[in-house]
Coordinates of C-alpha atoms in Angstrom, one line a residue:
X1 CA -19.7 -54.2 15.8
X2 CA -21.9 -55.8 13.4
X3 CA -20.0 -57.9 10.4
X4 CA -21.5 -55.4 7.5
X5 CA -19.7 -52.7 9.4
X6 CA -16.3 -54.9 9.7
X7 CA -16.3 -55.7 6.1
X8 CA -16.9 -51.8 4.9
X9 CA -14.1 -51.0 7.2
X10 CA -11.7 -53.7 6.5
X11 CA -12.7 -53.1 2.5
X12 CA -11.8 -49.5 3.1
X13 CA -8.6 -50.7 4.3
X14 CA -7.4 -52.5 1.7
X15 CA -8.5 -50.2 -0.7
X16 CA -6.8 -47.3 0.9
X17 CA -3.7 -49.5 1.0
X18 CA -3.9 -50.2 -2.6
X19 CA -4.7 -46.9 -3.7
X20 CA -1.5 -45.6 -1.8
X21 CA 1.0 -48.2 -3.2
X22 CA -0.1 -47.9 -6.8
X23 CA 0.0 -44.5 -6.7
X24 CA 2.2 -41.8 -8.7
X25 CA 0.6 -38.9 -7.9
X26 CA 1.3 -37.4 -4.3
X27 CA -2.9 -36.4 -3.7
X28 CA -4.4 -40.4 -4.5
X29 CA -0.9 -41.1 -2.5
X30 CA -2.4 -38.8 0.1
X31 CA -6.0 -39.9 -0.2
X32 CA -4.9 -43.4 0.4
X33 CA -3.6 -42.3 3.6
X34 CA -6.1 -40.7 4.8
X35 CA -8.8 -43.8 3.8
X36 CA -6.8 -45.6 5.9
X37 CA -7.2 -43.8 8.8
X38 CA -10.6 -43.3 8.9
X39 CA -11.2 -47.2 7.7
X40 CA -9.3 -48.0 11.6
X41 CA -10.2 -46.0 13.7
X42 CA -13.6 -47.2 14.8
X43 CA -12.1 -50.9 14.9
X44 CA -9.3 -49.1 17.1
X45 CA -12.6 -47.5 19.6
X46 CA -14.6 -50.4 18.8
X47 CA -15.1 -51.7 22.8
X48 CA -16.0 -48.0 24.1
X49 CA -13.7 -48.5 26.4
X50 CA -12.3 -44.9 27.8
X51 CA -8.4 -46.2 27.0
X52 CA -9.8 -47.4 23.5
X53 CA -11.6 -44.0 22.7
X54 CA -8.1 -42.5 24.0
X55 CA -6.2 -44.5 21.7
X56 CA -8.2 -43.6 18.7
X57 CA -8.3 -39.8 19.4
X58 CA -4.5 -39.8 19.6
X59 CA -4.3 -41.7 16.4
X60 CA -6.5 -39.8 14.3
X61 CA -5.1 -36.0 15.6
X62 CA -0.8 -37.8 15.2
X63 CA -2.2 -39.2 11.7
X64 CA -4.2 -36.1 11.0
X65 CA -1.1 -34.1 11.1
X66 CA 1.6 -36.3 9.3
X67 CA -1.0 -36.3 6.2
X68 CA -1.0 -32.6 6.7
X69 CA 3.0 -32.5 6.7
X70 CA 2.8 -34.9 3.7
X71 CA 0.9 -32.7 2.0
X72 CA 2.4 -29.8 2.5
X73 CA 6.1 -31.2 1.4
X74 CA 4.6 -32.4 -1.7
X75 CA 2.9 -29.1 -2.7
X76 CA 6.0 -27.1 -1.6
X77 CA 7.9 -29.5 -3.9
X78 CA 5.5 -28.9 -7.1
X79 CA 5.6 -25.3 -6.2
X80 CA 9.2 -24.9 -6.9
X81 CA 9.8 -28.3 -9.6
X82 CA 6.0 -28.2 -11.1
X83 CA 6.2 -31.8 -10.6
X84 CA 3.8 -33.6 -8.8
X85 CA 5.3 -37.3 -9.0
X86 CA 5.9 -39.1 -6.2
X87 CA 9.5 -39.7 -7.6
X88 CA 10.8 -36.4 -8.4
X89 CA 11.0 -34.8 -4.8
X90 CA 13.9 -32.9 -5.3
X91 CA 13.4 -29.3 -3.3
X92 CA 15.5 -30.4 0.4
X93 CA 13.1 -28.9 2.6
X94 CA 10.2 -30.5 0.8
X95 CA 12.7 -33.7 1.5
X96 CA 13.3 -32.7 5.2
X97 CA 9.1 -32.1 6.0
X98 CA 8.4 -35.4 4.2
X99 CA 11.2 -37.2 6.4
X100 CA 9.2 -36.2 9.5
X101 CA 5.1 -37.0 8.1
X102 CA 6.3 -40.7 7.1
X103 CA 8.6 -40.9 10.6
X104 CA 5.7 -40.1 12.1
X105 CA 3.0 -42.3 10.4
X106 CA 5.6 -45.4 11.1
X107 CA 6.5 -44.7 14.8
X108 CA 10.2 -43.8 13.5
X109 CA 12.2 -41.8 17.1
X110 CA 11.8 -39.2 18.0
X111 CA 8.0 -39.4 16.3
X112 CA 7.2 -42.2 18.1
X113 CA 5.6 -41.1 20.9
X114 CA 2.2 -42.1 19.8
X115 CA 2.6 -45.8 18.8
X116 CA 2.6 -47.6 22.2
X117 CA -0.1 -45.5 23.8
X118 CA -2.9 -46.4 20.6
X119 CA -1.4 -49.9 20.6
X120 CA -2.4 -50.6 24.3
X121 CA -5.9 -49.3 23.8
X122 CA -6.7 -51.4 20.8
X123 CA -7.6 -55.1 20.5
X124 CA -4.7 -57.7 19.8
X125 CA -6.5 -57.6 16.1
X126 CA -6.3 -53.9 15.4
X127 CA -2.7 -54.1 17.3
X128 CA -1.5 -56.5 14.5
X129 CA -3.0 -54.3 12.1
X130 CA -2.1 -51.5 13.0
X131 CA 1.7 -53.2 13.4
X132 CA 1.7 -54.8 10.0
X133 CA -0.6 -53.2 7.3
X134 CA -1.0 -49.2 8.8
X135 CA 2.7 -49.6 8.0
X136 CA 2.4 -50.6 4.5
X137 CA 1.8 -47.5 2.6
X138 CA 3.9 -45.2 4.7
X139 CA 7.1 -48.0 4.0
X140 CA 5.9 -47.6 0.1
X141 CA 6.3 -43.8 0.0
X142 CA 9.9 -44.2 1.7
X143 CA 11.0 -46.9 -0.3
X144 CA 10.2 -44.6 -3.7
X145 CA 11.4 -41.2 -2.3
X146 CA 14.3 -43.0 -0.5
X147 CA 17.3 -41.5 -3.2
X148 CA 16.0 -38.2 -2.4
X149 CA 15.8 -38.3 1.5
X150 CA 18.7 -37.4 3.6
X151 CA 21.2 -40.6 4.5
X152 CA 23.0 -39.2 7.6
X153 CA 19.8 -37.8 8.9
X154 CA 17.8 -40.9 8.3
X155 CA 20.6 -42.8 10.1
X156 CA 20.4 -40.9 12.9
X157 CA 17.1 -41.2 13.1
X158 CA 17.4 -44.8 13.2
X159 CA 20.0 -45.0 15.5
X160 CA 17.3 -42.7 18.1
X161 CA 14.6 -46.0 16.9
X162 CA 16.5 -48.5 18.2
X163 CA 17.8 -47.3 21.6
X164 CA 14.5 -46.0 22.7
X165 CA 12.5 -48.9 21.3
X166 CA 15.1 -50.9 23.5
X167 CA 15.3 -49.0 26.7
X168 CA 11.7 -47.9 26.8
X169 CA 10.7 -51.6 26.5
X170 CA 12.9 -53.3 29.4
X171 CA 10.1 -52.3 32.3
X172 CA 7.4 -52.7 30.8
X173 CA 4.8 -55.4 31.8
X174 CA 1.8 -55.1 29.0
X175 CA 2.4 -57.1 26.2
X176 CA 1.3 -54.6 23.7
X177 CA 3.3 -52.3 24.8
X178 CA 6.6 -54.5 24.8
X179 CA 5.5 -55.4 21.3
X180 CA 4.6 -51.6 20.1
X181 CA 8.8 -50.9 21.2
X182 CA 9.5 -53.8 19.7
X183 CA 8.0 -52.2 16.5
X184 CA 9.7 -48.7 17.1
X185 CA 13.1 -51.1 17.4
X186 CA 12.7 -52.5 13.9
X187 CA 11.3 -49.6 12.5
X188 CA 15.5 -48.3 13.2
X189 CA 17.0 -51.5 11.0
X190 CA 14.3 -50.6 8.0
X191 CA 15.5 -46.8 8.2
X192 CA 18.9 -47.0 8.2
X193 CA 19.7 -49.0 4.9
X194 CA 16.7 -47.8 3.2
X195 CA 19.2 -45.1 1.3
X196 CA 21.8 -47.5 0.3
X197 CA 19.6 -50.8 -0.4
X198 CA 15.4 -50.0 -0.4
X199 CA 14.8 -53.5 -1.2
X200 CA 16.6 -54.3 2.1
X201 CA 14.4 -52.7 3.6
X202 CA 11.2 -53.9 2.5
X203 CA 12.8 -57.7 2.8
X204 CA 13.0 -56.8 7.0
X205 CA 8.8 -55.2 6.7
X206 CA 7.9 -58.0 5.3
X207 CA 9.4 -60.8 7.3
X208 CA 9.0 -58.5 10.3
X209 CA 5.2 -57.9 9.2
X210 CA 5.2 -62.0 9.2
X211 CA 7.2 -62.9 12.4
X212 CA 4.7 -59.9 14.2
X213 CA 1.4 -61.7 13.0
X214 CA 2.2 -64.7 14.6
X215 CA 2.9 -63.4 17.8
X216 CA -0.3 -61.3 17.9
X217 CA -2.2 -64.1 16.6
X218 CA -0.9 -66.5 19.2
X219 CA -1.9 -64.0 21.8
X220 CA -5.1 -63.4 20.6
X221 CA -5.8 -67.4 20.7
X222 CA -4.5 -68.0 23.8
X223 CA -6.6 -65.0 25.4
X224 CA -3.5 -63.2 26.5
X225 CA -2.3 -59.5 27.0
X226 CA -0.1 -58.8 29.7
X227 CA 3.2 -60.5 31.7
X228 CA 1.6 -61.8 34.4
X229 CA -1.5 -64.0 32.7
X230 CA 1.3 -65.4 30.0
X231 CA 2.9 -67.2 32.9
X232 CA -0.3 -69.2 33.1
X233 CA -0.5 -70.3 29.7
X234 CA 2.1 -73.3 29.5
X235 CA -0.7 -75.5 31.7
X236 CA -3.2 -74.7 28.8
X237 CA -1.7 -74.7 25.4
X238 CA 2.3 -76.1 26.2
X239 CA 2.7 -76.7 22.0
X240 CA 1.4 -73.2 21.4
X241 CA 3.8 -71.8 23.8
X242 CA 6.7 -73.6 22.9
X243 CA 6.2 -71.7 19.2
X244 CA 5.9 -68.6 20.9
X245 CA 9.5 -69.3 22.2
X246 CA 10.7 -69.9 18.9
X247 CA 8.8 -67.0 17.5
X248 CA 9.9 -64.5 20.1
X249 CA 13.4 -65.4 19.7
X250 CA 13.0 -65.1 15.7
X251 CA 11.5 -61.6 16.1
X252 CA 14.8 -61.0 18.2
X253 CA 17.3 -61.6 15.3
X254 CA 18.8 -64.8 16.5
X255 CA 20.2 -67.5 14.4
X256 CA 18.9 -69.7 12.8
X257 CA 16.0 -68.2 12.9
X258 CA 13.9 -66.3 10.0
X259 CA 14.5 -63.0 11.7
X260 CA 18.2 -63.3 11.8
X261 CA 18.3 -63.0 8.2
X262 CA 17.5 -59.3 7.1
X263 CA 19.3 -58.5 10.4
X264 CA 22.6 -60.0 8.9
X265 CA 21.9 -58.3 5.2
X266 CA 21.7 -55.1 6.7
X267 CA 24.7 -55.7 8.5
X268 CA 26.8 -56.9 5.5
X269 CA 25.6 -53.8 3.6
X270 CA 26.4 -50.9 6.2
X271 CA 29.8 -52.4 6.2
X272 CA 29.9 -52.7 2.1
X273 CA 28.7 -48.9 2.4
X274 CA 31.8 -48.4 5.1
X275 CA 28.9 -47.5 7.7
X276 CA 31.0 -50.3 10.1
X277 CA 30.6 -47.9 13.2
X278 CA 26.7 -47.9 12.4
X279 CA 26.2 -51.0 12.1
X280 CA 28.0 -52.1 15.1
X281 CA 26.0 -49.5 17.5
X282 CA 22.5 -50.6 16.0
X283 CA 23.6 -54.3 16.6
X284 CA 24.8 -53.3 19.8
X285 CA 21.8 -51.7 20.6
X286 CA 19.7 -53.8 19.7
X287 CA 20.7 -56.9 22.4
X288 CA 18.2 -54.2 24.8
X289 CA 15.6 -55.6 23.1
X290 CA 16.3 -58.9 23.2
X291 CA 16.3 -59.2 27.0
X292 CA 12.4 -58.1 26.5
X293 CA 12.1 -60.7 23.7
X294 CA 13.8 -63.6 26.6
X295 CA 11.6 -62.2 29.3
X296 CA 8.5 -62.8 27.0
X297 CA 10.2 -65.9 26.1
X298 CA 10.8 -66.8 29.7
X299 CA 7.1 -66.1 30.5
X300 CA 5.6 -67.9 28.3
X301 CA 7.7 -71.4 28.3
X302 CA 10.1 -71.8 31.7
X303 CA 8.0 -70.3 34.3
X304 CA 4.9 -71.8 36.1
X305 CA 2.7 -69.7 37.9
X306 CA 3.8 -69.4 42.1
X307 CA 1.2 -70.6 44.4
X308 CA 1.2 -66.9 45.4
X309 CA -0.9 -65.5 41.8
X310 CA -3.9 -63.8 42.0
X311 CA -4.7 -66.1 38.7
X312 CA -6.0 -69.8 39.1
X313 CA -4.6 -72.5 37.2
X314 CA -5.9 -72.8 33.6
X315 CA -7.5 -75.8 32.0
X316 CA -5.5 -77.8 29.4
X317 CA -7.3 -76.5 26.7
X318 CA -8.5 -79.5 23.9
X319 CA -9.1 -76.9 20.8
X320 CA -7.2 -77.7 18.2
X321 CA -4.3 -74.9 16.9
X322 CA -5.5 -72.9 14.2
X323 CA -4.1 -73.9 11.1
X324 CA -2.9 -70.8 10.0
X325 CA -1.1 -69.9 13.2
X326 CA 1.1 -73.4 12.6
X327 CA 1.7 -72.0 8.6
X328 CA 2.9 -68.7 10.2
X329 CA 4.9 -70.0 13.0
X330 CA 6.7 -72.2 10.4
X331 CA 7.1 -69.8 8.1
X332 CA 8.3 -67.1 11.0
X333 CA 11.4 -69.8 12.3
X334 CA 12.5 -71.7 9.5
X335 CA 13.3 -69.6 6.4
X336 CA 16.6 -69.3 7.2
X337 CA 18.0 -72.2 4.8
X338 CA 16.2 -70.9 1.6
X339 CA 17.7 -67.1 1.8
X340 CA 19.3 -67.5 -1.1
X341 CA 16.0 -68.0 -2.8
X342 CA 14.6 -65.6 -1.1
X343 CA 17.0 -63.1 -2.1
X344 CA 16.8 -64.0 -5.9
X345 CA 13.1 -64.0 -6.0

C-alpha cells in the first residue's frame, strides 16, 4: 500500500471518528460510522491474503448491519418523539434495537462473534486499531444514550462478555485471538456500570485503549503473533519482554498496576448501587482471563524455547526500544499512585 493511500485512509479515520463524537444529530452520528468503516477496511485486506480478504468481508457485512440497526432505532425513535437528537431516545424498542447495533459494533456477547475472526486476519496495526479507536465512536454513542438504555439488560449482557471472553480464550494459541477475547472480556466491565457511572466507563476504554496499544505495539516490534514464536523472544529483546510481563499483568487487573484501578471503581460502584452479587460474578469471572493473561506472561518471560522447537534460537537483537513503546509501557503499569488525580481531572 502506497503511503498517499495510508494517509487518505488513516485521515478518513480520524475524520470519521471525529464527526461521530461531535455529533448531535443521529445521520452525521451515523455517517461517522459508516466513514469509519470504509476508511479500515482496505488496511484490514491490505496483504491479500485469503484470511485477510476473509476478515474484511465479515467486517464490512457485521458493520454494515449494526449501522443499518442504528439507523433504524434512531428513525423509529423520531417517528414516534419527532426528535432526532442523539440524547432524547426515549421510545423502548428504539432503546432495545440500538442496544444490539452498538453491542454489535463493540464485540459486546452475544454480538461478538465477529471480533476474533477479523482480528486474526488483520495485521498487529489494524488489530490495535481496530481494538482501540473502531471502539471509540461506538463507546461515545453509549456513553450519551446510556440513561435511556436498559440497566438489567445491559448487565446481563455484560455478565455473557465476560464469561465467554474468559472461556473462549483459555485454548487458544494465536495471540490475536487471546487478545480479541481479552477485548470481548473488558468490553463486560465498560457495559455493566455504564448506566449507573458513564464516566466509569470511559475511565476503563481509555486506560484499556492505553494498556492494549502497548501490547500490540510490543508485538509488532518484536515480530511476534502467536504462543509458540513468543517463547523465543526472551533471547532477543529480554528488557522488552520483561515490560510485556508487567503489561500483561496490568491488562489483567492486578494490583498495583494501572489496570487494577477502573477494575476496583467499578467494583466500589456496583456495590454503592447494591449490585454486590454483580460485582462479585464479573470479578469472579474474570480470574478466566487472567490465566490467559499468565500464560502470555509465562511465554514471554519464564520459558525458554526446548531443544525440541521447530524455531531456531533468535539473535540478541542491538535496536534500540522505541521510545514511545517505553512512554506507553510506563504509562500502562504505574498510574496506580496518581488515581486520585486521575479521578479529579
Amino acid at each position: 500500500m502506497t503511503p498517499q493511500a495510508k494517509l487518505i485512509f488513516t485521515s478518513s479515520l480520524i475524520l470519521g471518528t471525529t464527526i461521530t463524537i461531535s455529533s448531535n444529530h443521529w445521520i452525521t452520528a451515523w455517517a461517522g460510522l459508516e466513514i469509519n468503516t470504509l476508511a479500515i477496511l482496505p488496511l484490514i485486506a491490505k496483504s491479500h491474503h485469503p484470511r485477510a480478504i476473509e476478515a474484511a468481508t465479515k467486517y464490512f457485512l457485521t458493520q454494515a448491519t449494526a449501522s443499518a440497526l442504528l439507523l433504524f432505532s434512531a428513525m423509529m425513535n423520531a417517528w414516534y418523539t419527532g426528535q432526532w437528537d442523539i440524547t432524547q431516545l426515549t421510545h423502548p424498542t428504539a432503546c432495545l434495537i440500538l442496544t444490539s447495533a452498538l453491542a454489535m459494533k463493540l464485540g459486546l456477547a452475544p454480538f461478538h462473534f465477529w471480533f476474533p475472526e477479523v482480528l486474526q486476519g488483520s495485521p498487529l496495526t489494524t488489530a490495535l486499531l481496530l481494538s482501540t479507536l473502531m471502539k471509540f465512536p461506538p463507546m461515545t454513542l453509549l456513553f450519551m444514550t446510556s440513561p435511556s438504555l436498559n440497566p438489567t439488560l445491559l448487565t446481563y449482557m455484560a455478565i455473557l462478555s465476560t464469561a465467554l471472553g474468559g472461556w473462549m480464550g483459555l485454548n487458544q494459541t494465536q495471540i490475536r485471538k487471546i487478545l480479541a477475547f481479552s477485548s470481548i472480556s473488558h468490553l463486560g466491565w465498560m457495559a455493566i456500570i455504564v448506566s449507573y457511572h458513564p464516566k466509569l466507563t470511559l475511565l476503563n476504554f481509555y486506560l484499556y485503549s492505553l494498556i492494549t496499544a502497548t501490547v500490540f505495539l510490543t508485538l509488532n516490534t518484536i515480530k511476534t503473533s502467536k504462543l509458540s514464536t513468543l517463547m523465543t523472544t526472551w533471547t532477543k529483546t529480554p528488557a522488552l519482554s520483561t515490560m510485556l510481563l508487567l503489561t500483561l499483568l496490568s491488562l489483567a487487573g492486578l494490583p498495583p498496576f494501572t489496570g487494577f484501578l477502573p477494575k476496583w471503581l467499578i467494583i466500589q460502584e456496583l456495590t454503592k448501587q447494591s449490585m454486590a452479587p454483580a460485582a462479585t460474578m464479573i470479578s469472579l469471572l474474570s480470574l478466566l482471563s487472567l490465566f490467559f493473561y499468565l500464560r502470555l506472561a509465562y511465554c514471554a518471560t519464564i520459558t525458554l524455547p526446548p531443544h525440541t522447537t521447530n524455531h531456531m534460537k533468535q539473535w540478541h537483537a542491538s535496536k534500540p526500544t522505541p521510545s514511545a513503546i517505553a512512554i506507553l509501557t510506563t504509562t500502562s503499569t504505574m498510574l496506580l499512585p496518581i488515581s486520585p488525580l486521575i479521578l479529579t481531572t
